[in-house]
Amino acid sequence: MAANIDLDKISGEIENALTTDISEENKSKLSKIKDWFKERRSEVKPWGEFFNTRKFVRPSNASEATSRLVSNVRVYQANYIMICMLMTFYCILTSPLLLIGLTMSVGGCLYISTKGQGKTIKLFGKEFSTIQQYGLVFLICMPLFFFASAGSTVFWIIGASMVIIGAHAVMLSASTTPTPLDMEMEGVETMK
């Protein structure tokens, strides 16, 4: 049985197709984020200098510890951000349910912001505004975050980062006083 199809009405365009167009506002936000990451990457100190165990010395008093903490956090800020990011990625990748929940929530929000673009959707006979759509994504992903212990993961990352960064910043000697080995190496270099 042949269907009666009017070929003149076929346009080849799909209604409600997922668009990859990114608005100018989103492009500027993305470029700001990319610029921030590029700036931080350029500020990363060499990891050999960062993990130089010869410069790890116990501070003599609380005043010295505080001054080391402040100066090292300022100097190695980009390195500390990288460490926090690595710990975050580790936590996400080692918890499959958390990874699924984050993927669903980010994917849902991206879909709403790029595809929806302020449009309402009709679901189960009820229209949902953009804010309600984001709320729906939150409601759907919330049980996943609960079962994945997202709250405890966030606090673990914060606590572990503070301990690691604090210990490193306090123990790393911020002084520019050369060690005996550095003085020996300096003498070798000048003899050339």
Coordinates of C-alpha atoms in Angstrom, one line a residue:
M1 CA 0.0 0.0 0.0
A2 CA 1.6 3.3 -1.1
A3 CA 1.5 6.3 1.2
N4 CA 0.4 9.6 -0.3
I5 CA 3.3 11.8 0.3
D6 CA 3.4 15.4 -1.0
L7 CA 7.1 15.8 -2.0
D8 CA 6.7 19.6 -2.3
K9 CA 6.2 19.8 1.5
I10 CA 9.5 18.0 2.3
S11 CA 12.1 20.5 3.2
G12 CA 14.9 18.2 4.5
E13 CA 15.1 20.2 7.8
I14 CA 14.5 18.4 11.0
E15 CA 12.2 20.2 13.5
N16 CA 13.8 20.6 16.9
A17 CA 17.2 19.5 15.7
L18 CA 20.0 19.9 18.2
T19 CA 21.9 23.0 17.2
T20 CA 25.6 23.5 17.9
D21 CA 25.3 27.2 17.6
I22 CA 26.7 28.9 20.6
S23 CA 25.4 32.3 21.4
E24 CA 27.9 35.3 21.6
E25 CA 27.3 35.5 25.3
N26 CA 28.3 31.9 25.8
K27 CA 31.3 32.4 23.5
S28 CA 32.6 35.2 25.6
K29 CA 32.1 33.2 28.8
L30 CA 34.0 30.3 27.3
S31 CA 36.8 32.5 26.1
K32 CA 37.1 34.1 29.6
I33 CA 37.4 30.6 31.1
K34 CA 39.9 29.5 28.5
D35 CA 42.0 32.7 29.1
W36 CA 41.9 32.1 32.9
F37 CA 43.2 28.5 32.4
K38 CA 45.9 29.6 30.0
E39 CA 47.0 32.3 32.4
R40 CA 47.2 29.8 35.3
R41 CA 49.1 27.3 33.1
S42 CA 51.6 29.9 32.2
E43 CA 52.1 30.7 35.9
V44 CA 52.8 27.1 36.9
K45 CA 56.3 26.9 38.4
P46 CA 58.5 24.0 37.3
W47 CA 57.5 20.8 39.1
G48 CA 61.2 20.1 39.9
E49 CA 61.3 23.4 41.8
F50 CA 58.0 22.7 43.4
F51 CA 59.0 19.3 44.7
N52 CA 62.6 20.1 45.6
T53 CA 63.1 18.2 48.8
R54 CA 66.3 20.0 49.7
K55 CA 64.2 23.1 50.3
F56 CA 61.8 21.3 52.8
V57 CA 62.8 22.5 56.2
R58 CA 60.7 22.6 59.4
P59 CA 59.9 26.2 60.4
S60 CA 61.5 27.4 63.6
N61 CA 58.4 29.2 64.9
A62 CA 54.8 30.1 64.1
S63 CA 55.8 33.5 62.6
E64 CA 58.1 31.8 60.1
A65 CA 55.4 29.2 59.3
T66 CA 52.8 31.9 58.6
S67 CA 55.2 34.0 56.4
R68 CA 56.1 30.8 54.5
L69 CA 52.5 29.9 54.1
V70 CA 51.6 33.3 52.7
S71 CA 54.6 33.7 50.4
N72 CA 54.4 30.1 49.0
V73 CA 50.7 30.2 48.4
R74 CA 51.3 33.4 46.4
V75 CA 54.3 32.0 44.5
Y76 CA 52.9 28.5 43.8
Q77 CA 49.2 29.4 43.5
A78 CA 48.9 27.9 40.0
N79 CA 50.6 24.7 41.1
Y80 CA 48.2 24.4 44.0
I81 CA 45.2 24.9 41.7
M82 CA 46.6 22.1 39.5
I83 CA 46.8 19.8 42.5
C84 CA 43.2 20.6 43.5
M85 CA 42.1 19.9 39.9
L86 CA 43.9 16.6 39.8
M87 CA 42.4 15.5 43.1
T88 CA 38.9 16.5 41.8
F89 CA 39.4 14.5 38.6
Y90 CA 40.6 11.6 40.6
C91 CA 37.5 11.6 42.8
I92 CA 35.2 11.9 39.8
L93 CA 36.8 9.2 37.8
T94 CA 37.0 6.7 40.7
S95 CA 33.3 7.2 41.5
P96 CA 31.2 5.9 38.5
L97 CA 27.9 7.1 39.9
L98 CA 29.3 10.6 40.5
L99 CA 30.6 10.6 37.0
I100 CA 27.2 9.6 35.6
G101 CA 25.4 12.2 37.7
L102 CA 27.8 15.0 36.6
T103 CA 27.6 14.0 33.0
M104 CA 23.8 14.0 33.1
S105 CA 23.6 17.3 34.9
V106 CA 26.1 19.1 32.7
G107 CA 24.6 17.5 29.6
G108 CA 21.1 18.5 30.6
C109 CA 22.1 22.1 31.4
L110 CA 24.1 22.4 28.2
Y111 CA 21.1 21.0 26.2
I112 CA 18.8 23.5 27.9
S113 CA 21.1 26.5 27.3
T114 CA 22.0 25.7 23.7
K115 CA 18.9 24.0 22.4
G116 CA 16.2 25.5 24.5
Q117 CA 17.5 29.1 24.3
G118 CA 14.7 30.4 26.6
K119 CA 11.9 28.3 25.0
T120 CA 9.4 26.4 27.1
I121 CA 8.9 22.7 26.7
K122 CA 5.8 20.7 27.1
L123 CA 6.1 17.6 29.1
F124 CA 3.2 15.4 30.4
G125 CA 0.8 18.1 29.3
K126 CA 2.5 20.9 31.3
E127 CA 4.7 23.7 30.0
F128 CA 8.0 24.2 31.7
S129 CA 9.9 27.5 31.6
T130 CA 13.7 27.6 31.4
I131 CA 14.2 27.9 35.1
Q132 CA 11.8 25.0 35.7
Q133 CA 13.8 23.0 33.2
Y134 CA 17.0 23.6 35.1
G135 CA 15.1 22.6 38.3
L136 CA 13.9 19.4 36.6
V137 CA 17.6 18.5 35.7
F138 CA 18.5 19.2 39.4
L139 CA 15.7 17.0 40.6
I140 CA 16.6 14.2 38.4
C141 CA 20.3 14.3 39.2
M142 CA 19.9 14.9 42.9
P143 CA 19.3 11.2 43.8
L144 CA 22.4 10.2 41.9
F145 CA 24.5 12.8 43.8
F146 CA 23.0 11.6 47.0
F147 CA 23.9 7.9 46.4
A148 CA 27.4 8.9 45.0
S149 CA 28.1 10.8 48.2
A150 CA 28.8 14.0 46.3
G151 CA 28.7 16.1 49.5
S152 CA 31.3 14.0 51.3
T153 CA 33.4 14.0 48.2
V154 CA 33.4 17.8 48.0
F155 CA 34.4 18.1 51.6
W156 CA 37.1 15.4 51.2
I157 CA 38.6 17.4 48.3
I158 CA 38.5 20.6 50.3
G159 CA 40.0 19.0 53.4
A160 CA 42.7 17.0 51.6
S161 CA 43.7 20.1 49.5
M162 CA 44.0 22.3 52.6
V163 CA 46.2 19.7 54.4
I164 CA 48.4 19.0 51.4
I165 CA 48.8 22.7 50.3
G166 CA 49.2 23.8 53.9
A167 CA 51.9 21.2 54.7
H168 CA 53.8 22.0 51.5
A169 CA 53.6 25.7 51.9
V170 CA 54.7 25.7 55.5
M171 CA 57.5 23.2 55.0
L172 CA 59.0 24.7 51.8
S173 CA 61.6 27.2 52.7
A174 CA 60.8 30.5 51.0
S175 CA 64.2 32.0 51.7
T176 CA 66.6 32.6 48.9
T177 CA 69.6 31.7 51.1
P178 CA 71.5 29.1 49.1
T179 CA 72.2 25.8 50.6
P180 CA 75.8 24.4 50.7
L181 CA 75.0 22.2 47.7
D182 CA 73.7 25.2 45.7
M183 CA 76.9 27.1 46.5
E184 CA 79.0 24.1 45.3
M185 CA 77.0 23.9 42.0
E186 CA 77.4 27.7 41.6
G187 CA 81.2 27.4 41.9
V188 CA 81.2 24.6 39.3
E189 CA 79.1 26.7 36.9
T190 CA 81.4 29.8 37.2
M191 CA 84.6 27.7 36.6
K192 CA 83.5 27.0 33.0

